[in-house]
Coordinates of C-alpha atoms in Angstrom, one line a residue:
M12 CA 28.0 -7.4 10.8
N13 CA 24.5 -6.1 10.1
R14 CA 23.3 -9.2 8.3
F15 CA 23.4 -12.9 9.0
V16 CA 23.8 -15.5 6.3
M17 CA 23.1 -19.2 6.9
A18 CA 24.9 -21.7 4.7
V19 CA 24.4 -19.6 1.6
T20 CA 26.8 -21.3 -0.7
A21 CA 25.8 -24.8 0.2
A22 CA 22.1 -24.1 0.0
V23 CA 22.3 -22.3 -3.3
L24 CA 24.4 -25.0 -4.9
A25 CA 21.9 -27.6 -3.6
T26 CA 19.1 -25.9 -5.4
G27 CA 21.0 -25.5 -8.6
V28 CA 19.7 -22.0 -8.9
A29 CA 21.0 -20.1 -11.9
H30 CA 19.9 -16.6 -10.9
A31 CA 19.3 -15.2 -14.3
E32 CA 19.4 -11.4 -14.4
V33 CA 16.0 -9.7 -14.2
T34 CA 15.4 -7.3 -17.2
E35 CA 13.0 -4.4 -17.9
E36 CA 11.3 -6.7 -20.4
M37 CA 10.7 -9.3 -17.7
L38 CA 9.2 -6.7 -15.4
L39 CA 7.0 -5.4 -18.2
N40 CA 5.6 -8.9 -18.8
D41 CA 5.4 -10.1 -15.2
T42 CA 1.6 -10.8 -15.3
A43 CA 1.9 -13.0 -18.3
T44 CA 4.9 -15.0 -17.2
T45 CA 3.3 -17.4 -14.7
G46 CA 6.5 -19.2 -13.5
D47 CA 7.6 -16.2 -11.4
V48 CA 6.4 -13.1 -9.5
L49 CA 8.8 -10.2 -10.1
T50 CA 6.9 -7.1 -9.1
N51 CA 4.8 -5.8 -6.3
G52 CA 1.2 -6.1 -7.5
M53 CA 1.9 -9.1 -9.8
G54 CA 2.5 -6.5 -12.5
R55 CA 3.4 -2.8 -12.2
H56 CA -0.2 -1.9 -13.0
L57 CA -1.0 -3.4 -9.5
Q58 CA -3.9 -5.5 -10.8
R59 CA -2.9 -8.5 -8.6
Y60 CA -4.4 -10.8 -11.2
S61 CA -2.9 -14.1 -12.4
P62 CA -3.9 -15.7 -15.8
L63 CA -3.4 -19.1 -14.2
D64 CA -6.5 -21.3 -14.2
T65 CA -5.1 -24.7 -13.2
L66 CA -6.5 -23.9 -9.7
N67 CA -10.2 -23.1 -10.1
K68 CA -13.6 -23.1 -8.5
D69 CA -14.0 -26.8 -8.9
N70 CA -10.7 -28.0 -7.5
V71 CA -9.7 -25.3 -5.0
K72 CA -11.0 -27.6 -2.3
N73 CA -7.9 -29.8 -3.0
L74 CA -5.4 -27.0 -2.2
L75 CA -3.0 -28.3 0.4
P76 CA -0.1 -26.9 2.5
A77 CA 3.2 -27.6 0.8
W78 CA 5.6 -26.0 3.3
A79 CA 5.7 -23.2 6.0
F80 CA 8.6 -20.9 6.9
S81 CA 9.0 -19.2 10.2
L82 CA 10.5 -15.7 10.4
G83 CA 11.9 -16.7 13.7
G84 CA 13.1 -14.8 16.8
E85 CA 10.9 -12.4 18.8
K86 CA 10.3 -9.9 15.9
Q87 CA 6.8 -11.0 15.2
R88 CA 4.8 -7.8 14.6
G89 CA 2.9 -6.8 11.5
Q90 CA 3.8 -9.1 8.6
E91 CA 2.6 -7.3 5.5
T92 CA 5.0 -8.4 2.8
Q93 CA 4.2 -9.6 -0.7
P94 CA 6.6 -12.3 -1.8
L95 CA 8.6 -12.3 -5.0
V96 CA 9.6 -15.5 -6.9
H97 CA 12.5 -15.8 -9.3
D98 CA 14.7 -18.7 -10.5
G99 CA 13.6 -21.0 -7.7
V100 CA 14.0 -18.5 -4.9
M101 CA 11.3 -16.7 -2.9
Y102 CA 12.1 -13.3 -1.4
I103 CA 10.2 -11.8 1.5
T104 CA 10.6 -8.9 3.8
G105 CA 9.7 -9.0 7.5
S106 CA 9.0 -6.7 10.3
Y107 CA 11.9 -4.7 11.7
S108 CA 13.4 -4.4 8.2
R109 CA 14.5 -7.9 7.5
M110 CA 14.9 -9.8 4.2
Y111 CA 14.8 -13.5 3.5
A112 CA 15.7 -15.7 0.5
I113 CA 13.9 -19.1 0.6
D114 CA 14.2 -22.2 -1.6
V115 CA 10.8 -22.2 -3.3
K116 CA 10.6 -26.0 -3.5
T117 CA 11.5 -26.9 0.0
G118 CA 10.9 -23.8 2.2
Q119 CA 14.6 -23.9 3.3
E120 CA 16.2 -20.6 4.1
L121 CA 19.1 -19.6 1.8
W122 CA 20.1 -16.3 3.5
Q123 CA 18.8 -13.6 5.8
Y124 CA 19.6 -9.9 6.0
D125 CA 18.8 -7.9 9.2
A126 CA 19.1 -4.1 8.9
R127 CA 20.9 -2.6 11.9
L128 CA 18.3 -0.1 13.0
P129 CA 19.4 2.8 15.2
E130 CA 17.7 3.9 18.4
G131 CA 15.0 6.5 18.0
I132 CA 13.3 5.4 14.8
L133 CA 9.8 6.9 14.6
P134 CA 7.5 4.6 12.6
C135 CA 3.9 5.8 13.1
C136 CA 2.0 2.6 12.3
D137 CA 4.0 -0.5 13.4
V138 CA 7.4 -1.9 12.3
V139 CA 6.0 -3.3 9.0
N140 CA 7.6 -3.8 5.6
R141 CA 5.5 -4.4 2.5
G142 CA 7.9 -6.0 0.1
A143 CA 10.9 -5.7 -2.2
A144 CA 11.8 -5.1 -5.9
I145 CA 14.1 -7.2 -8.0
Y146 CA 16.2 -6.1 -11.0
G147 CA 19.4 -7.2 -12.6
D148 CA 21.3 -9.3 -10.0
N149 CA 19.9 -7.3 -7.0
I150 CA 17.0 -7.3 -4.7
Y151 CA 16.0 -3.9 -3.2
F152 CA 14.0 -3.0 -0.1
G153 CA 13.6 -0.1 2.4
T154 CA 14.2 0.2 6.1
L155 CA 12.5 1.9 9.0
D156 CA 15.3 4.4 9.4
A157 CA 14.5 5.7 5.9
R158 CA 17.2 3.9 3.9
M159 CA 17.2 2.0 0.6
V160 CA 19.3 -1.2 0.5
A161 CA 20.4 -3.2 -2.5
L162 CA 21.4 -6.8 -1.9
N163 CA 22.9 -9.3 -4.2
A164 CA 20.0 -11.7 -4.8
K165 CA 22.2 -14.8 -4.8
T166 CA 24.2 -14.1 -1.6
G167 CA 22.4 -11.4 0.4
D168 CA 25.6 -9.3 0.4
V169 CA 25.1 -5.5 0.5
V170 CA 25.7 -3.8 -2.9
W171 CA 24.7 -0.3 -1.8
N172 CA 22.9 1.3 1.1
K173 CA 21.6 4.9 0.7
K174 CA 19.8 7.3 2.9
I175 CA 16.3 8.4 1.8
A176 CA 15.8 11.0 4.5
D177 CA 16.5 11.8 8.2
Y178 CA 14.8 9.4 10.5
K179 CA 15.4 11.8 13.4
A180 CA 12.9 14.2 11.7
G181 CA 10.3 11.4 11.6
Y182 CA 11.0 9.9 8.2
S183 CA 10.8 6.2 7.7
Y184 CA 10.1 3.8 4.8
T185 CA 7.8 0.8 4.6
A186 CA 6.7 0.3 1.0
A187 CA 7.9 -2.0 -1.7
P188 CA 10.1 -0.1 -4.2
L189 CA 9.2 0.2 -7.9
V190 CA 11.8 -0.4 -10.7
V191 CA 11.3 1.2 -14.1
R192 CA 14.0 1.2 -16.8
G193 CA 16.9 0.8 -14.4
L194 CA 15.6 3.3 -11.8
V195 CA 14.6 2.3 -8.3
I196 CA 11.7 4.6 -7.4
T197 CA 10.6 5.1 -3.8
G198 CA 8.4 7.3 -1.7
N199 CA 8.8 8.1 2.0
S200 CA 6.8 7.7 5.2
G201 CA 6.3 9.9 8.2
G202 CA 3.3 12.0 7.5
E203 CA 2.4 12.4 11.2
F204 CA 5.7 14.2 11.9
G205 CA 5.5 17.3 9.6
I206 CA 7.8 15.8 7.0
V207 CA 7.6 16.6 3.3
G208 CA 6.4 13.8 0.9
E209 CA 8.7 13.1 -1.9
V210 CA 9.4 10.6 -4.8
Q211 CA 13.0 9.7 -5.5
A212 CA 14.6 7.8 -8.4
R213 CA 18.0 6.1 -8.1
D214 CA 20.3 4.3 -10.4
A215 CA 19.7 0.6 -9.7
E216 CA 23.4 -0.2 -10.1
T217 CA 24.9 2.5 -8.0
G218 CA 22.1 3.9 -5.8
D219 CA 22.9 7.4 -6.9
L220 CA 20.0 9.8 -7.1
V221 CA 18.8 10.7 -10.6
W222 CA 15.8 12.9 -9.7
T223 CA 13.6 13.9 -6.8
R224 CA 10.1 15.2 -6.8
P225 CA 8.6 16.7 -3.6
V226 CA 4.9 16.5 -3.7
I227 CA 4.1 19.6 -1.6
E228 CA 3.8 23.0 -3.4
G229 CA 6.8 25.3 -3.0
H230 CA 9.5 22.7 -2.8
M231 CA 12.1 22.3 -5.6
G232 CA 12.7 19.1 -7.4
T233 CA 16.2 17.9 -8.6
L234 CA 17.5 16.3 -11.7
N235 CA 21.1 14.9 -11.9
G236 CA 22.1 16.8 -8.7
E237 CA 20.8 20.2 -9.9
E238 CA 17.5 22.0 -9.0
S239 CA 14.9 21.3 -11.7
T240 CA 11.4 22.8 -11.2
M241 CA 9.3 23.9 -8.3
T242 CA 6.3 21.7 -7.3
G243 CA 3.3 23.8 -8.0
E244 CA 3.4 27.5 -7.2
L245 CA 4.7 28.9 -3.9
N246 CA 1.8 29.8 -1.5
A247 CA -0.9 29.2 -4.2
T248 CA -2.8 26.8 -1.8
W249 CA -0.7 27.0 1.4
P250 CA -0.6 29.9 3.8
G251 CA 2.7 31.4 5.0
D252 CA 5.4 28.9 5.7
M253 CA 3.2 25.9 6.4
W254 CA 4.3 24.3 3.1
K255 CA 7.7 23.7 4.7
T256 CA 6.3 21.0 7.0
G257 CA 3.3 20.2 4.8
G258 CA 3.2 16.4 5.1
G259 CA 1.9 14.5 2.0
A260 CA 4.0 11.4 2.7
T261 CA 4.2 9.1 -0.3
W262 CA 4.3 6.1 2.0
L263 CA 2.6 3.4 0.0
G264 CA 4.7 3.4 -3.1
G265 CA 3.5 3.7 -6.7
S266 CA 2.4 2.0 -9.9
Y267 CA 3.6 2.3 -13.5
D268 CA 1.6 2.3 -16.7
A269 CA 3.8 1.5 -19.7
D270 CA 1.1 2.5 -22.2
T271 CA 1.3 6.2 -21.1
D272 CA 4.8 5.9 -19.6
T273 CA 3.5 7.3 -16.3
L274 CA 4.3 6.7 -12.7
V275 CA 1.5 7.3 -10.2
F276 CA 2.1 8.0 -6.6
G277 CA -0.3 9.0 -3.9
A278 CA 0.4 11.7 -1.4
G279 CA -0.8 11.4 2.2
N280 CA -2.4 13.7 4.6
P281 CA -1.3 17.3 4.9
A282 CA 0.3 18.4 8.2
P283 CA -1.0 19.1 10.7
W284 CA -4.4 17.3 10.6
N285 CA -6.0 20.4 12.0
S286 CA -7.2 22.0 8.8
H287 CA -8.1 25.3 10.4
L288 CA -4.4 25.9 11.1
R289 CA -3.4 25.1 7.5
N290 CA -6.0 27.5 6.1
A291 CA -5.7 30.4 8.5
G292 CA -6.4 33.6 6.5
T293 CA -6.9 31.6 3.3
P294 CA -10.2 31.8 1.5
V295 CA -12.0 28.4 1.2
D296 CA -13.8 29.2 -2.1
G297 CA -12.3 27.9 -5.3
N298 CA -9.1 25.9 -4.5
A299 CA -7.0 28.5 -2.7
G300 CA -7.1 26.5 0.5
D301 CA -6.7 23.0 -1.0
N302 CA -3.1 22.4 0.3
L303 CA -1.8 20.8 -2.9
Y304 CA -0.6 18.2 -3.6
A305 CA -1.4 16.5 -0.3
A306 CA -4.3 13.9 -0.4
S307 CA -3.7 13.6 -4.2
R308 CA -2.8 11.1 -6.9
I309 CA 0.1 12.4 -9.0
G310 CA 1.2 11.3 -12.5
I311 CA 5.0 11.6 -12.9
D312 CA 7.3 11.3 -15.9
P313 CA 9.8 8.5 -14.9
A314 CA 12.6 10.0 -17.0
N315 CA 12.9 13.3 -15.1
G316 CA 10.4 13.4 -12.2
E317 CA 8.2 16.1 -13.7
I318 CA 4.5 16.1 -12.7
K319 CA 2.2 15.3 -15.7
W320 CA -1.1 15.6 -13.9
H321 CA -2.7 15.4 -10.5
F322 CA -6.1 14.6 -9.0
Q323 CA -6.8 15.6 -5.4
T324 CA -9.3 13.3 -3.8
T325 CA -9.7 15.3 -0.6
P326 CA -8.9 19.0 -0.9
R327 CA -8.8 21.0 2.4
E328 CA -8.4 17.6 4.0
G329 CA -9.2 17.5 7.8
W330 CA -9.9 13.9 8.7
D331 CA -6.5 12.2 7.8
Y332 CA -7.9 10.8 4.6
D333 CA -4.5 10.1 2.9
G334 CA -4.5 10.0 -0.9
V335 CA -1.9 7.2 -1.0
N336 CA -4.1 4.2 -1.8
E337 CA -2.9 2.3 -4.9
V338 CA -3.9 3.5 -8.4
V339 CA -4.5 0.5 -10.7
A340 CA -4.2 0.8 -14.5
Y341 CA -6.9 -1.2 -16.3
S342 CA -9.2 -1.0 -19.4
D343 CA -12.9 -0.9 -19.0
R344 CA -15.4 -3.0 -20.9
S345 CA -15.5 -0.5 -23.7
G346 CA -11.7 -0.5 -24.1
N347 CA -11.1 2.9 -22.5
K348 CA -7.8 3.2 -20.6
R349 CA -8.6 3.9 -17.0
W350 CA -7.1 4.3 -13.5
A351 CA -9.0 3.1 -10.4
T352 CA -8.4 3.9 -6.8
A353 CA -10.4 3.3 -3.6
D354 CA -9.7 6.2 -1.4
R355 CA -9.4 6.4 2.4
N356 CA -12.3 9.0 2.2
G357 CA -14.7 6.2 1.2
F358 CA -15.2 6.9 -2.5
F359 CA -14.1 4.7 -5.4
Y360 CA -12.7 6.8 -8.2
V361 CA -12.2 6.1 -11.9
L362 CA -9.8 8.4 -13.8
N363 CA -8.8 8.7 -17.4
R364 CA -5.4 7.0 -17.9
E365 CA -4.1 9.5 -20.5
D366 CA -4.3 12.6 -18.3
G367 CA -5.7 11.7 -14.9
K368 CA -9.0 13.5 -15.6
F369 CA -12.0 12.6 -13.4
V370 CA -14.4 10.0 -14.9
S371 CA -16.6 8.9 -12.0
A372 CA -16.8 8.3 -8.2
V373 CA -19.1 6.2 -6.0
P374 CA -19.2 5.4 -2.3
F375 CA -17.8 2.0 -1.5
V376 CA -18.5 2.1 2.2
K377 CA -21.7 3.1 3.9
D378 CA -22.4 6.1 6.2
I379 CA -20.0 8.6 4.6
S380 CA -20.5 11.8 6.7
W381 CA -17.8 14.3 5.7
A382 CA -19.2 14.8 2.2
D383 CA -22.6 14.6 0.6
G384 CA -21.1 13.3 -2.6
I385 CA -18.7 14.1 -5.5
D386 CA -19.6 16.7 -8.1
E387 CA -19.2 16.4 -11.8
T388 CA -15.6 17.7 -11.7
G389 CA -14.5 15.1 -9.1
R390 CA -14.5 17.6 -6.2
P391 CA -16.2 16.6 -2.9
I392 CA -19.4 18.3 -1.8
F393 CA -18.3 19.0 1.7
N394 CA -20.6 18.6 4.7
E395 CA -18.9 21.4 6.7
A396 CA -20.9 20.6 9.8
N397 CA -18.9 17.3 9.9
R398 CA -15.5 19.0 9.8
P399 CA -13.8 18.9 13.3
G400 CA -14.2 22.3 14.9
N401 CA -11.7 25.1 15.2
P402 CA -10.0 25.3 18.6
A403 CA -9.9 29.1 18.2
D404 CA -13.7 29.1 18.4
A405 CA -13.7 27.2 21.7
A406 CA -14.2 29.0 25.0
D407 CA -10.9 27.7 26.3
G408 CA -9.1 27.7 22.9
K409 CA -7.8 24.2 23.6
K410 CA -10.3 21.8 21.9
G411 CA -12.5 22.3 19.0
E412 CA -16.0 20.9 18.6
V413 CA -16.0 17.1 18.5
V414 CA -17.7 15.5 15.5
F415 CA -18.4 11.9 14.7
A416 CA -17.0 11.3 11.2
S417 CA -17.3 8.3 8.9
P418 CA -15.2 6.6 7.7
S419 CA -12.6 6.7 10.4
F420 CA -9.1 8.1 9.7
L421 CA -7.9 4.6 9.0
G422 CA -10.1 4.8 6.0
G423 CA -12.8 3.1 4.0
K424 CA -9.8 1.4 2.7
N425 CA -6.3 1.7 4.1
W426 CA -3.0 0.4 2.6
M427 CA -4.3 -3.1 1.9
P428 CA -4.3 -3.6 -1.9
M429 CA -7.4 -4.4 -3.9
A430 CA -7.4 -6.7 -7.0
H431 CA -8.8 -6.4 -10.5
S432 CA -9.9 -9.2 -12.8
P433 CA -10.0 -8.5 -16.5
K434 CA -12.1 -11.7 -16.7
T435 CA -15.0 -10.4 -14.7
G436 CA -14.2 -6.7 -15.0
L437 CA -14.7 -6.3 -11.3
F438 CA -12.5 -4.8 -8.5
Y439 CA -12.3 -6.7 -5.2
V440 CA -11.9 -4.1 -2.5
P441 CA -11.0 -4.8 1.1
S442 CA -12.9 -2.2 3.1
N443 CA -13.9 -1.3 6.7
E444 CA -17.1 0.1 8.1
W445 CA -16.1 2.3 11.0
G446 CA -16.2 5.9 12.2
M447 CA -14.5 8.1 14.7
D448 CA -15.0 10.9 17.3
I449 CA -12.5 13.5 16.1
W450 CA -11.5 17.0 17.4
N451 CA -8.9 19.5 16.7
E452 CA -6.3 21.0 19.1
P453 CA -3.6 23.7 18.8
I454 CA -0.2 22.4 17.7
T455 CA 3.1 23.8 16.7
Y456 CA 5.8 22.0 14.7
K457 CA 8.8 20.5 16.5
K458 CA 11.3 18.4 14.6
G459 CA 10.8 14.7 15.4
A460 CA 7.6 15.2 17.3
A461 CA 4.1 14.2 16.3
Y462 CA 2.4 17.0 14.4
L463 CA -1.3 16.2 14.4
G464 CA -3.3 18.9 16.2
S465 CA -6.1 16.4 16.5
G466 CA -7.5 13.7 18.8
F467 CA -9.7 10.8 17.9
T468 CA -11.4 7.5 19.0
I469 CA -12.3 4.9 16.4
K470 CA -15.6 3.1 16.8
P471 CA -17.4 0.3 14.8
N472 CA -20.4 1.5 12.7
Y473 CA -22.1 -1.9 13.0
E474 CA -22.4 -4.6 15.6
D475 CA -22.1 -7.6 13.2
H476 CA -19.1 -6.6 11.2
I477 CA -16.3 -4.1 10.5
G478 CA -14.4 -5.7 7.6
S479 CA -16.1 -5.9 4.2
L480 CA -14.7 -7.4 1.0
K481 CA -16.7 -5.9 -1.8
A482 CA -16.8 -6.8 -5.5
I483 CA -17.3 -3.5 -7.3
D484 CA -18.2 -2.9 -11.0
P485 CA -16.1 0.2 -12.0
D486 CA -18.4 0.8 -15.0
T487 CA -21.6 1.1 -13.0
G488 CA -20.4 1.6 -9.4
E489 CA -22.6 -1.3 -8.4
T490 CA -21.4 -3.6 -5.6
K491 CA -22.0 -7.2 -6.9
W492 CA -21.3 -9.0 -3.7
E493 CA -20.0 -8.5 -0.2
F494 CA -18.2 -10.6 2.4
K495 CA -18.6 -9.3 6.0
N496 CA -16.0 -10.0 8.7
D497 CA -16.1 -9.3 12.4
A498 CA -12.6 -7.8 12.6
P499 CA -11.3 -5.1 10.3
L500 CA -9.8 -6.4 7.0
W501 CA -6.2 -5.4 6.7
G502 CA -4.6 -7.8 4.1
G503 CA -4.2 -7.8 0.4
V504 CA -6.4 -9.4 -2.3
M505 CA -5.5 -11.5 -5.3
T506 CA -7.7 -12.8 -8.1
T507 CA -7.1 -15.4 -10.8
A508 CA -8.4 -16.6 -14.2
G509 CA -9.5 -19.7 -12.4
G510 CA -12.4 -17.6 -11.0
L511 CA -10.9 -17.2 -7.5
V512 CA -10.4 -14.3 -5.1
F513 CA -8.0 -14.8 -2.2
T514 CA -7.6 -12.8 0.9
G515 CA -7.2 -13.3 4.7
T516 CA -8.7 -12.1 7.9
P517 CA -7.2 -11.0 11.3
E518 CA -8.8 -14.1 12.8
G519 CA -6.3 -16.1 10.8
K520 CA -8.4 -17.4 8.0
F521 CA -7.0 -17.5 4.5
I522 CA -10.0 -17.7 2.1
A523 CA -10.7 -18.4 -1.5
F524 CA -14.0 -16.9 -2.9
D525 CA -15.9 -17.4 -6.1
D526 CA -15.1 -14.2 -8.1
E527 CA -18.7 -13.9 -9.5
T528 CA -20.8 -14.8 -6.4
G529 CA -18.6 -14.3 -3.3
E530 CA -19.2 -17.8 -2.2
E531 CA -16.5 -19.1 0.2
L532 CA -15.0 -22.1 -1.6
W533 CA -12.0 -22.9 0.6
S534 CA -10.2 -21.7 3.8
F535 CA -7.2 -22.5 5.9
Q536 CA -6.5 -21.4 9.5
T537 CA -3.0 -19.9 9.5
G538 CA -2.6 -19.4 13.2
S539 CA -2.3 -15.6 13.2
G540 CA -3.9 -12.6 11.5
V541 CA -3.4 -12.4 7.7
I542 CA -2.4 -8.9 6.8
G543 CA 0.0 -9.9 4.0
Q544 CA -0.4 -10.0 0.3
P545 CA -1.1 -13.4 -1.5
I546 CA 0.6 -14.4 -4.7
T547 CA 0.3 -17.4 -7.1
W548 CA 2.7 -19.0 -9.6
E549 CA 3.3 -22.2 -11.5
Q550 CA 6.0 -24.7 -10.9
D551 CA 6.6 -28.1 -12.5
G552 CA 3.1 -28.0 -14.0
E553 CA 1.4 -27.3 -10.6
Q554 CA -0.1 -24.1 -9.3
Y555 CA 1.1 -22.7 -5.9
V556 CA -0.3 -20.0 -3.6
T557 CA 1.6 -18.2 -0.9
V558 CA 0.6 -15.8 1.9
I559 CA 2.3 -14.6 5.1
S560 CA 0.5 -14.7 8.4
G561 CA 1.3 -12.3 11.3
W562 CA -1.1 -9.9 13.0
G563 CA -0.1 -6.3 13.6
G564 CA -0.1 -3.0 11.6
A565 CA -2.0 0.1 12.5
V566 CA -5.2 -1.3 14.0
P567 CA -3.8 -2.6 17.3
L568 CA -1.9 0.7 17.7
W569 CA -4.5 3.3 16.6
G570 CA -7.8 1.5 16.6
G571 CA -9.4 2.9 19.8
E572 CA -12.5 0.9 20.6
V573 CA -11.9 -1.3 17.6
A574 CA -8.4 -2.2 18.9
K575 CA -10.0 -3.4 22.2
K576 CA -12.4 -5.6 20.1
V577 CA -9.4 -7.5 18.6
N578 CA -6.9 -7.4 21.4
Y579 CA -7.2 -11.2 21.8
L580 CA -5.5 -11.8 18.4
N581 CA -2.0 -13.3 18.5
Q582 CA 1.0 -12.0 16.7
G583 CA 3.0 -14.3 14.4
G584 CA 5.4 -14.7 11.6
L585 CA 4.8 -17.7 9.4
L586 CA 4.9 -17.9 5.6
W587 CA 2.4 -20.5 4.2
T588 CA 2.8 -22.0 0.7
F589 CA 0.0 -24.1 -0.7
R590 CA 0.0 -26.5 -3.7
L591 CA -2.6 -28.1 -5.9
P592 CA -1.2 -31.6 -6.6
A593 CA -1.4 -32.5 -10.3
Q594 CA -3.3 -35.7 -9.5
L595 CA -6.0 -33.6 -7.8
A596 CA -6.3 -30.8 -10.4
A597 CA -9.0 -32.6 -12.4
N598 CA -11.2 -33.3 -9.3

């Protein structure tokens, strides 16, 4: 058996859980319904905002632990999940592709599912999982061997188990799926192995593929088992056959905007990292060498997988500035429908929600060196002197010129989700101030082997901090306040109508800030690094907050000098739930 169930029937009966079926309407209204959390992002727009204000600036000091849940065993690496809450049950994923159902009142485990992972999986950046999706009677999540699993939400029994891609070629899966109108929509991971980024849509009941959309030019999409249309135009921006192993992993999942009926997925770095190899013989004027649609945000029709629009944040990408960071649907203070995204490349972008057209961009980290700015079309003004050198120009042909580039390849912001408050109009962006020595090397593609063509060492830019939580006004580009942290920030952010912003630190602190001033109002030491994603909900008239604690992720594995700075931090796997008692809400 590849799952393990503990006293399922007895536990479920004890809770009296009804397990009402989750509908498209419920997903659509997730933000407004405060008694549950049904979607990654607390709404498919990914704003991570709650309209609850029972817990507020005045009484957050009274927030108390209600219960804690241990993920158990020795699999305590990189806990990045966002919990879901439905009908008295909390669902979380854990490292090594595990799923748990927990009684939300008591913290008692109802059931657990452990994926049977094969030998030879190739996750690049730790064995993390970022969450699940719920729809109908099922709960869905992905595994490190690039599979999508549907479980019965009541019992944990497998309903279907489908292969996304070949893990032996370097594919994996770590993101929370997205459900739209009965389709389970996923991306893929593995950009360091010369894979091809793709978005897939499956029938939620059967797991059967409905459509696929590769995000690298030259590849064919499918619809109902037949070829549909080519992505882009063959060899328009890729030389020779390099598009066949072009990267662009869609590894962070997507968002959905019901107003425009648009999915938005980000595509990761092109492969290999060495941009000189990808553009050999290709002119660099215009956009001929841009390597579409890598390092881009892509608007997709959820009905058929056709691309509606794209915006490439880093054309001719050569620093591993993935374009996968979440794209948040919101309305600005003038009522204009906008998208916002804080890119790995260090710039915060605002796009028009109707067509993905560029509106504005500002730096959200300091010391950006690879570009001198963003022009009026949204295209970067490259600092070509800060592009890692071409190994072909080196005397030995083995190592190109080393440059110090900022931000580092782990980004001004990496995977960790920001939050938006319609109340303040601000975005709360977890960022890091670091750079890297980076150089290019010759490389050839080999299935299942790393396909970088680059070397690197990450270094802090400042002695007093690396992590920086910033409150950014998207209308003006102004940073309203900043919280500095010694270690890199790697966890998600949540904000509420009560005027609070929640996030955690690798040092283990879970913190509530004033959304207008950045003042620290409350904190709790969780015992391990917080790199998970907080949520809040209402139960029996009281407001609850949950976050998972468990240090890991990419920083300890890839962080160079930064990794040495935080090597004292302990791993863990503990889910903390906090409660504001009704009698203390008025204090």
